[in-house]
JSON list of C-alpha atoms in Angstrom, two decimals:
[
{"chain": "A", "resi": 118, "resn": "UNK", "atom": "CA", "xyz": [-153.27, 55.27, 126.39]},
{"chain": "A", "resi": 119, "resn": "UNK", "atom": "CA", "xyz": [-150.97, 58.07, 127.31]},
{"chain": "A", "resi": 120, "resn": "UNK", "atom": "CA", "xyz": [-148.87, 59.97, 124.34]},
{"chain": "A", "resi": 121, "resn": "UNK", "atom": "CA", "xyz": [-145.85, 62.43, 125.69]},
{"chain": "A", "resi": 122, "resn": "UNK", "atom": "CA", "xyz": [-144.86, 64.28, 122.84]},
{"chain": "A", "resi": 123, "resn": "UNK", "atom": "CA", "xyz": [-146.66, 61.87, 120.37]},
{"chain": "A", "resi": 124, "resn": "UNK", "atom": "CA", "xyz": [-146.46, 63.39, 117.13]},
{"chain": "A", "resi": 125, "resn": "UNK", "atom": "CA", "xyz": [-149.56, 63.64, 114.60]},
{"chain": "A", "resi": 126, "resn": "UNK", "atom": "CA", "xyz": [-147.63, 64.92, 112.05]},
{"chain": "A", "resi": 127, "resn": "UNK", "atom": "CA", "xyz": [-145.50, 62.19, 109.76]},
{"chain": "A", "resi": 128, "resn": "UNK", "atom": "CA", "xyz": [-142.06, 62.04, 110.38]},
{"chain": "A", "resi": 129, "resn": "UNK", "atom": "CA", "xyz": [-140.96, 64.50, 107.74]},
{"chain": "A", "resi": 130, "resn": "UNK", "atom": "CA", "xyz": [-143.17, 67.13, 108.70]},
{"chain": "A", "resi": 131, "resn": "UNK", "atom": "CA", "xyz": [-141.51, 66.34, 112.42]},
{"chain": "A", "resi": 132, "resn": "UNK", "atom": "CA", "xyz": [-138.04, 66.47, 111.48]},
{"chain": "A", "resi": 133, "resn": "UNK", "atom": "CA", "xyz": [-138.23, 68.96, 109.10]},
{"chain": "A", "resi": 134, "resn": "UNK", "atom": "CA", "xyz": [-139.48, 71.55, 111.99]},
{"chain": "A", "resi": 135, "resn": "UNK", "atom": "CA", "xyz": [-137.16, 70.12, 114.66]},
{"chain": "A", "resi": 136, "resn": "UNK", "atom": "CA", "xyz": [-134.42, 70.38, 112.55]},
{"chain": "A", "resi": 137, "resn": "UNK", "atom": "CA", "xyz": [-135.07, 74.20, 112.26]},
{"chain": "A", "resi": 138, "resn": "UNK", "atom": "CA", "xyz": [-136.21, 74.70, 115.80]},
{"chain": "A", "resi": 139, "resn": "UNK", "atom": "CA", "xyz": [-132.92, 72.91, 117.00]},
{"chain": "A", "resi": 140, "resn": "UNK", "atom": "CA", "xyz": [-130.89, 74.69, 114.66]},
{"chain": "A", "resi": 141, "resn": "UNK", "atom": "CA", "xyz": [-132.21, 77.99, 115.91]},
{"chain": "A", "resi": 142, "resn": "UNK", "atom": "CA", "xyz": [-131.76, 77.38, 119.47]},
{"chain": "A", "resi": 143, "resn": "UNK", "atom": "CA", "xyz": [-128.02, 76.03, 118.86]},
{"chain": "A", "resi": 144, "resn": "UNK", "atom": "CA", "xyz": [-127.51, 79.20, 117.02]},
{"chain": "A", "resi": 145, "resn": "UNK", "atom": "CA", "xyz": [-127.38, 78.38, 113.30]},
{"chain": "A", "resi": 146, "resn": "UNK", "atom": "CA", "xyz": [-127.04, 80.59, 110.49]},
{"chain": "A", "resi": 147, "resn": "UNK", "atom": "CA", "xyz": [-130.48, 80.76, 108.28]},
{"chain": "A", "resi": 148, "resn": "UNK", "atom": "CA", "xyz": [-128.71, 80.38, 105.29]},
{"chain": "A", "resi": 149, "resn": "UNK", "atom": "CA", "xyz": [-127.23, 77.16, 106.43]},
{"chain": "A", "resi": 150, "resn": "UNK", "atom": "CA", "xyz": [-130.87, 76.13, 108.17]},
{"chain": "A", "resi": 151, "resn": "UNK", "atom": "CA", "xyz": [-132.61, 76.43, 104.85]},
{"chain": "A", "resi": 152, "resn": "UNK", "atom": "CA", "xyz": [-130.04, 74.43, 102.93]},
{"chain": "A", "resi": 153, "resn": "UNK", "atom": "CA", "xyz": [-131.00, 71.76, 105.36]},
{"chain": "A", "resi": 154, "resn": "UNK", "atom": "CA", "xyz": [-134.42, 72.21, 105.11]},
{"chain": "A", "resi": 155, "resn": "UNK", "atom": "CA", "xyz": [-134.03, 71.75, 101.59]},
{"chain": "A", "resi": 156, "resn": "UNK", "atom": "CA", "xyz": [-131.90, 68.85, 101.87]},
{"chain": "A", "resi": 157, "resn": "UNK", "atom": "CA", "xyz": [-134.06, 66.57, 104.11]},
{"chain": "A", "resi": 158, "resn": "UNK", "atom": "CA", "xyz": [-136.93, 67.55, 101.78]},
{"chain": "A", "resi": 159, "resn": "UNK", "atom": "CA", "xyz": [-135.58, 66.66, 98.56]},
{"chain": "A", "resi": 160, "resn": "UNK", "atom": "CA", "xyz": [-134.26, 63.64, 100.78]},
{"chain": "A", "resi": 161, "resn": "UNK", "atom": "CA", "xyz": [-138.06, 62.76, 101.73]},
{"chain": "A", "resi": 162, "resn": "UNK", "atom": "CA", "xyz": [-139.67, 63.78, 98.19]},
{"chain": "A", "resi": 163, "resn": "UNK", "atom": "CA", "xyz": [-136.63, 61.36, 96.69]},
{"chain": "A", "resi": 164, "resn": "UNK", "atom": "CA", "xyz": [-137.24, 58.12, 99.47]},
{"chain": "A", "resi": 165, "resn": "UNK", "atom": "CA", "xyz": [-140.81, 57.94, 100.01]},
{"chain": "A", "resi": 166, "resn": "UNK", "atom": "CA", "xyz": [-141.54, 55.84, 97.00]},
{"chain": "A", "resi": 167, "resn": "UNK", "atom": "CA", "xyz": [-138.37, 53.87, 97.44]},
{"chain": "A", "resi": 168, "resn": "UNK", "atom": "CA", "xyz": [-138.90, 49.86, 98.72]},
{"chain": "A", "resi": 169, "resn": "UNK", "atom": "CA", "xyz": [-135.70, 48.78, 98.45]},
{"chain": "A", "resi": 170, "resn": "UNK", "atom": "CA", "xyz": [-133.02, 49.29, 100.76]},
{"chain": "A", "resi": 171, "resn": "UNK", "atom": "CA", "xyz": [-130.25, 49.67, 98.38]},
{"chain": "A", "resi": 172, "resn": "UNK", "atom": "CA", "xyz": [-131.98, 51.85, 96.14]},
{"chain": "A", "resi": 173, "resn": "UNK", "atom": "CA", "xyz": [-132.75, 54.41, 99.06]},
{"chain": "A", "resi": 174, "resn": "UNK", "atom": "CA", "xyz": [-129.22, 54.00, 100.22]},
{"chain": "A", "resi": 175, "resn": "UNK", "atom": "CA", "xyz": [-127.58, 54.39, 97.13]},
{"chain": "A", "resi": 176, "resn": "UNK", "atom": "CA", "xyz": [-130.45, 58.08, 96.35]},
{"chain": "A", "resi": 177, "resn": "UNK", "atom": "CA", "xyz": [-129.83, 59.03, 100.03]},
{"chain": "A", "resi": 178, "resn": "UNK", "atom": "CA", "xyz": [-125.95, 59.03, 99.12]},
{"chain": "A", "resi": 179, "resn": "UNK", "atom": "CA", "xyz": [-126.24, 61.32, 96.38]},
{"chain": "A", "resi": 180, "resn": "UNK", "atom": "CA", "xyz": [-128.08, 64.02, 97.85]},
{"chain": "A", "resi": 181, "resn": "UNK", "atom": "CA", "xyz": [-126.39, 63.90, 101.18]},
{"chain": "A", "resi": 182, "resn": "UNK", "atom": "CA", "xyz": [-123.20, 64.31, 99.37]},
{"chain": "A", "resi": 183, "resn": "UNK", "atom": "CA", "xyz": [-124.61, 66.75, 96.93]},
{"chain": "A", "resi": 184, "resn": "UNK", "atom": "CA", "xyz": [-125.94, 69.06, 99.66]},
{"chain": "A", "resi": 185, "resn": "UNK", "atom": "CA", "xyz": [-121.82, 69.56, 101.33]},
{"chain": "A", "resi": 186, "resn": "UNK", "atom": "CA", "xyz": [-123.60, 69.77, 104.84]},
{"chain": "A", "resi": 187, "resn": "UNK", "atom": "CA", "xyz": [-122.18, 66.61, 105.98]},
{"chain": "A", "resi": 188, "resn": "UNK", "atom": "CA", "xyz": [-118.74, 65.81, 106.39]},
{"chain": "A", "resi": 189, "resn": "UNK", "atom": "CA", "xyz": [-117.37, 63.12, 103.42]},
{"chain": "A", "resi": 190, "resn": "UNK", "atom": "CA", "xyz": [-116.48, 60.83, 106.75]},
{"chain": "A", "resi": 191, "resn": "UNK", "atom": "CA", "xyz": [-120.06, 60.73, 107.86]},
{"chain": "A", "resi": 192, "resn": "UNK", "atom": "CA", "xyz": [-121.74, 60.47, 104.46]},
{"chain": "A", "resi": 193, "resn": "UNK", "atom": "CA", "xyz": [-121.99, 56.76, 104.35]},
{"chain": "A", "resi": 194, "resn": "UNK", "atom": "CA", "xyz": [-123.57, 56.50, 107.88]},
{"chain": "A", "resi": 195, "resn": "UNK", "atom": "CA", "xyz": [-125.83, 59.12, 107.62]},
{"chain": "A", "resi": 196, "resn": "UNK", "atom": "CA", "xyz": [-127.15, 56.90, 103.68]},
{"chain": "A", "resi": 197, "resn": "UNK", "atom": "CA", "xyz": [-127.33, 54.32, 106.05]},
{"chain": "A", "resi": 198, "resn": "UNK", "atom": "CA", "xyz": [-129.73, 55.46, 108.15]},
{"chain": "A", "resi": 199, "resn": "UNK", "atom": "CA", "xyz": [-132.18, 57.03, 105.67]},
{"chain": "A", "resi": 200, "resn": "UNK", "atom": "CA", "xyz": [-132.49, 53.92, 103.70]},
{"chain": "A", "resi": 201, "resn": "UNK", "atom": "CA", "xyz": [-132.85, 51.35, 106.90]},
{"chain": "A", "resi": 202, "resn": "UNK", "atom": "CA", "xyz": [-136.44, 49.39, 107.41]},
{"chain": "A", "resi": 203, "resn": "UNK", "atom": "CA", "xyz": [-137.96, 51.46, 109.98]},
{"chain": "A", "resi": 204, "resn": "UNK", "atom": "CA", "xyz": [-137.11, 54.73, 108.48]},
{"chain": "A", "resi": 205, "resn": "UNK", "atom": "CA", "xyz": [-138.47, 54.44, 104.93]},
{"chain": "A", "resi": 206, "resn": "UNK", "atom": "CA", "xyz": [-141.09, 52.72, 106.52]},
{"chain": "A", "resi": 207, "resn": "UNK", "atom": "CA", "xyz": [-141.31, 55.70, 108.86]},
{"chain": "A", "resi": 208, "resn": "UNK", "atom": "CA", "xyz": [-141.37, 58.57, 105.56]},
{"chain": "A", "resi": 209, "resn": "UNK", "atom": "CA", "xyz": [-144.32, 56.86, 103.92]},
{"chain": "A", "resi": 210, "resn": "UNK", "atom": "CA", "xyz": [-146.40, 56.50, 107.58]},
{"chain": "A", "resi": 211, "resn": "UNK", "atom": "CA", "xyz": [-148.86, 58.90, 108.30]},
{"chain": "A", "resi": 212, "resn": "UNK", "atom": "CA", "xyz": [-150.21, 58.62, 112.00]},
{"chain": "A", "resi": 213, "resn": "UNK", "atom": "CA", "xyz": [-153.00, 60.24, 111.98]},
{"chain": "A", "resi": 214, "resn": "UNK", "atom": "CA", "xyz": [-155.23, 57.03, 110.22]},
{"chain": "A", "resi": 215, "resn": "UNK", "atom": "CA", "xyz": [-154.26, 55.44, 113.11]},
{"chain": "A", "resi": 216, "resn": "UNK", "atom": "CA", "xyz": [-154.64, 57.48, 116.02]},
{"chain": "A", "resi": 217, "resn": "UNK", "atom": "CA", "xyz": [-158.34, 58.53, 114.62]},
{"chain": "A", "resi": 218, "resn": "UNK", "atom": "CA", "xyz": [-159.02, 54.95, 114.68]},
{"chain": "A", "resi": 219, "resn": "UNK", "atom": "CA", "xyz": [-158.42, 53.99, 118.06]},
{"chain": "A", "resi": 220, "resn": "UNK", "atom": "CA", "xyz": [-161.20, 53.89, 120.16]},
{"chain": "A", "resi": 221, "resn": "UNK", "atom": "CA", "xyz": [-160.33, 53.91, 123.97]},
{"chain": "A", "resi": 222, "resn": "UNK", "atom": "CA", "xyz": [-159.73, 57.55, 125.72]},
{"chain": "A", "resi": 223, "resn": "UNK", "atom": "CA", "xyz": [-156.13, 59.18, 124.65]},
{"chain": "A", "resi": 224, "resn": "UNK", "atom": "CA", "xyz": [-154.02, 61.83, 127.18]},
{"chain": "A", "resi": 225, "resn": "UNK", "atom": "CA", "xyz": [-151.67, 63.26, 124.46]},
{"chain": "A", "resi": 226, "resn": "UNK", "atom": "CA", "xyz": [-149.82, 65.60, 126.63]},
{"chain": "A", "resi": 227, "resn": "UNK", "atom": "CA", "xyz": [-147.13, 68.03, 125.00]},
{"chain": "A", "resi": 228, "resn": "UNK", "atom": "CA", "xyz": [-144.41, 70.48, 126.19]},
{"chain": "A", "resi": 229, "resn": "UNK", "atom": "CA", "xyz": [-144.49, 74.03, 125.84]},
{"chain": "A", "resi": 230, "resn": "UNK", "atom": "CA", "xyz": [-140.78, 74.06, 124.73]},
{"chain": "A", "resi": 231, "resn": "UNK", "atom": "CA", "xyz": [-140.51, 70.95, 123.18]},
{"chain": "A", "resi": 232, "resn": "UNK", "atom": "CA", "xyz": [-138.37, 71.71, 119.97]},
{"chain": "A", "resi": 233, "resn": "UNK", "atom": "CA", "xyz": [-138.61, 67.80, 118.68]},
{"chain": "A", "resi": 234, "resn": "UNK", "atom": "CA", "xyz": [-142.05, 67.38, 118.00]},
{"chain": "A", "resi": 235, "resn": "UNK", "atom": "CA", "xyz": [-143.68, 71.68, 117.93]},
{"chain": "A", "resi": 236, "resn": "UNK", "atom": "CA", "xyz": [-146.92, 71.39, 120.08]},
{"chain": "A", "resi": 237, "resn": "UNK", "atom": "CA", "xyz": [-148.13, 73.91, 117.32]},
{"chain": "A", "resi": 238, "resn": "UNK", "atom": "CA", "xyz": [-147.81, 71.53, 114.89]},
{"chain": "A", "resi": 239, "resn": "UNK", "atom": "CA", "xyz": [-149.13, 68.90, 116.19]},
{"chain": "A", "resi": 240, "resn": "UNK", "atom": "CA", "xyz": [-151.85, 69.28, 118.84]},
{"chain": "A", "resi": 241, "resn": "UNK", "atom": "CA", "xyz": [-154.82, 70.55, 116.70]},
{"chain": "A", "resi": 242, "resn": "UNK", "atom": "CA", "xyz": [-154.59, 67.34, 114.52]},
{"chain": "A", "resi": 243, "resn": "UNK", "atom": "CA", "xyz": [-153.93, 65.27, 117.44]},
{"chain": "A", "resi": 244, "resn": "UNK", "atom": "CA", "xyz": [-157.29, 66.78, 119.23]},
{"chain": "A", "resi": 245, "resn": "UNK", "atom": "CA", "xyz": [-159.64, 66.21, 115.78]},
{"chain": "A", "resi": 246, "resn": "UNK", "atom": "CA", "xyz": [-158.60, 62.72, 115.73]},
{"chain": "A", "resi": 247, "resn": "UNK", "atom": "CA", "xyz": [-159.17, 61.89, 119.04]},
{"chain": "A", "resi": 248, "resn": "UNK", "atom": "CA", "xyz": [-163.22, 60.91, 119.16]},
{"chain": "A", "resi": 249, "resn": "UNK", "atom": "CA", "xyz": [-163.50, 59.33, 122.83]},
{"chain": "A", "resi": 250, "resn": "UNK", "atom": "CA", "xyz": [-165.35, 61.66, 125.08]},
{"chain": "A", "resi": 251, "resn": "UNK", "atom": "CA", "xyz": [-162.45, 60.75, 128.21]},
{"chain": "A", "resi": 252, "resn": "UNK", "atom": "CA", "xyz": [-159.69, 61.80, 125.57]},
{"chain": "A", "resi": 253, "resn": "UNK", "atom": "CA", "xyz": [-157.71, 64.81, 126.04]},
{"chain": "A", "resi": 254, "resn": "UNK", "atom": "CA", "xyz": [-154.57, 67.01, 124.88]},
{"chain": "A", "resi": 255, "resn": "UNK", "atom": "CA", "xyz": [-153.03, 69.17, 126.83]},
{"chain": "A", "resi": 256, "resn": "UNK", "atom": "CA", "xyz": [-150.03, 71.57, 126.34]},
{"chain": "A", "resi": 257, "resn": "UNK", "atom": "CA", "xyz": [-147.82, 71.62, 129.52]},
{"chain": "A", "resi": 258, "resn": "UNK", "atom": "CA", "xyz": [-146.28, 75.26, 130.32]},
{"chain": "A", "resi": 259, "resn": "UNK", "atom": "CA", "xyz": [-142.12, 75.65, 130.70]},
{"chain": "A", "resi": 260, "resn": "UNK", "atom": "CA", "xyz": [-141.58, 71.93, 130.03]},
{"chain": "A", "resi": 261, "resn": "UNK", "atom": "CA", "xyz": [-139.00, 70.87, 127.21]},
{"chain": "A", "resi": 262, "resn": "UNK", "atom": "CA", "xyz": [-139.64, 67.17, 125.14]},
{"chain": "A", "resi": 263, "resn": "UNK", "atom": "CA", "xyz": [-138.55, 65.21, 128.00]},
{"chain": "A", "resi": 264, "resn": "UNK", "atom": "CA", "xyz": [-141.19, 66.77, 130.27]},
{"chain": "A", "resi": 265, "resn": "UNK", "atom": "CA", "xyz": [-138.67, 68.89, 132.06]},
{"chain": "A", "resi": 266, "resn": "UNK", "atom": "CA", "xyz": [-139.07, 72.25, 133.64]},
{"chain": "A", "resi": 267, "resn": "UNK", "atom": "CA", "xyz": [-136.45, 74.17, 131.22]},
{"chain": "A", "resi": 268, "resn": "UNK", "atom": "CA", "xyz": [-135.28, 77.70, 130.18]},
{"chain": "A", "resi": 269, "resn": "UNK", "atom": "CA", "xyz": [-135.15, 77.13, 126.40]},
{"chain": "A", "resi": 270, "resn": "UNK", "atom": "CA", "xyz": [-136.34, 73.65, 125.38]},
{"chain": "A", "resi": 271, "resn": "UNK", "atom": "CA", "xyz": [-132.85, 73.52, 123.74]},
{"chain": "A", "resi": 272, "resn": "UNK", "atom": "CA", "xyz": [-131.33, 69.56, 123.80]},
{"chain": "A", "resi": 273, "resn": "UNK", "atom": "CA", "xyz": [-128.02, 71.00, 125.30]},
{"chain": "A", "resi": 274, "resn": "UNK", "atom": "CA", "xyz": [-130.11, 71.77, 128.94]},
{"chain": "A", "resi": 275, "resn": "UNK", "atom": "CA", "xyz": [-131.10, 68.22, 129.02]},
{"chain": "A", "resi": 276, "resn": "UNK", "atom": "CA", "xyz": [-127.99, 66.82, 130.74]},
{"chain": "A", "resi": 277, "resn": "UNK", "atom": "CA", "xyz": [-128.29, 69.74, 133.36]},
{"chain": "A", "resi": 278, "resn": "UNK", "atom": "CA", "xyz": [-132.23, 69.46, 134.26]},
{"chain": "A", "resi": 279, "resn": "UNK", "atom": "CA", "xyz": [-132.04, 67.52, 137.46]},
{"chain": "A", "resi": 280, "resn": "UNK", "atom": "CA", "xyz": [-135.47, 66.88, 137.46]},
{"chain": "A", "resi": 281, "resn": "UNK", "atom": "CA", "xyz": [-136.16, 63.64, 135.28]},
{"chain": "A", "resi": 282, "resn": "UNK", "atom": "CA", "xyz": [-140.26, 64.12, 134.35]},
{"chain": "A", "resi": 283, "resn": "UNK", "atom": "CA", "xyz": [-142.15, 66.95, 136.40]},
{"chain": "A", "resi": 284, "resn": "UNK", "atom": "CA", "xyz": [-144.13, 65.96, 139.29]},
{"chain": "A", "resi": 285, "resn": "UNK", "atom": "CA", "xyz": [-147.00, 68.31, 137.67]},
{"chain": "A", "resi": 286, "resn": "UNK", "atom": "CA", "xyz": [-147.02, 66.62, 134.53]},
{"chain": "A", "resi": 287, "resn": "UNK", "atom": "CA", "xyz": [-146.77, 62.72, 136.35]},
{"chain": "A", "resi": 288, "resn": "UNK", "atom": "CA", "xyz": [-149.48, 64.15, 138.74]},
{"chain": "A", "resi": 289, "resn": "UNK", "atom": "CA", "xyz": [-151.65, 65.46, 135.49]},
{"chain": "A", "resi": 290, "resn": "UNK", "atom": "CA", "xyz": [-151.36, 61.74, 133.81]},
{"chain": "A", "resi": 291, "resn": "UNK", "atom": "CA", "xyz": [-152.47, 60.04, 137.47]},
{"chain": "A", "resi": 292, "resn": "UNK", "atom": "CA", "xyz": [-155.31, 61.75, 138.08]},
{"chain": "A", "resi": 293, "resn": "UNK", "atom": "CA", "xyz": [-156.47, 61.77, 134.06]},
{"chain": "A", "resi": 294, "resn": "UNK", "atom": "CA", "xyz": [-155.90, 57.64, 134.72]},
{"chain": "A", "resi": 295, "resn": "UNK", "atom": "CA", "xyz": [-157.95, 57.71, 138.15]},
{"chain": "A", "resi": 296, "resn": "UNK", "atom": "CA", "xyz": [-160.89, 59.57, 136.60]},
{"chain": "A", "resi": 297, "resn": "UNK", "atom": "CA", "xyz": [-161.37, 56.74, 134.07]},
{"chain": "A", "resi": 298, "resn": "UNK", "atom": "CA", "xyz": [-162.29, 54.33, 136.68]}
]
């Protein structure tokens, strides 16, 4: 199994830290970056016990409202999206469980500048979970989340990056393959 910029963290660990690290690179006031912070995590905190999609919608509502970071307009959808299936399904998830109990050899490659799921964040836990002797994590240098050679890491250089996955990173995931047979 490969993993590009699989996270080992739970998804609000992963958005809470992209949210900042975006935030930053776009050039966003602290002040307004720690509102948000503590937005999504009362958001989390709130949702996590919630089953019920209505019940999450109606909670998600209130704070997103409550927090004046989102335009009135967009209130609704954004409600909507917090309280669907996957994503309260998502809050509760933790990967890690998971990835410690699969047994086959794991390449969980990350980027350098990835600012959607931190390497930082995420690689030690990924590498203590991992228990087959073939598995391995690696940290690729200069590449964004999309496996890119970039300047930043920042979302806005995606659209320029002509390159669609570095031919390092591709080569690095053949030869990891052809060493397992």
């Amino acid at each position: 199994m490969v993993f590009l910029a699989g996270p080992s963290q739970t998804l609000p660990d992963v958005i809470l830290r992209q949210s900042v690290d975006l935030g930053r690179a776009g050039g966003a006031p602290e002040g307004r970056l720690k509102k948000q912070t503590e937005m999504q995590e009362e958001l989390f905190s709130t949702l996590k016990p919630i089953t019920t999609k209505e019940e999450a919608f109606n909670k998600a509502k209130e704070i997103i409202a409550d927090s004046n970071l989102v335009p009135a307009a967009m209130v609704d959808a954004q409600a909507k999206q917090m309280s669907s299936p996957w994503m309260l399904w998502m809050i509760q998830h933790d990967p890690l469980p998971s990835i410690a109990a699969y047994d086959s050899p794991v390449l969980a490659l990350f980027a350098e500048k990835d600012l959607q799921v931190a390497p930082d964040a995420n690689v030690p836990d990924m590498r203590a979970a991992l228990s087959h002797p073939a598995s391995m994590v690696k940290t690729l240098p200069g590449l964004n989340h999309l496996f890119q050679p970039a300047e930043s890491g920042a979302m806005t250089e995606y659209y320029d990056i002509e390159v669609t996955l570095d031919k390092d990173a591709m080569a690095g995931i053949v030869n990891w393959m052809n060493g397992l047979v």
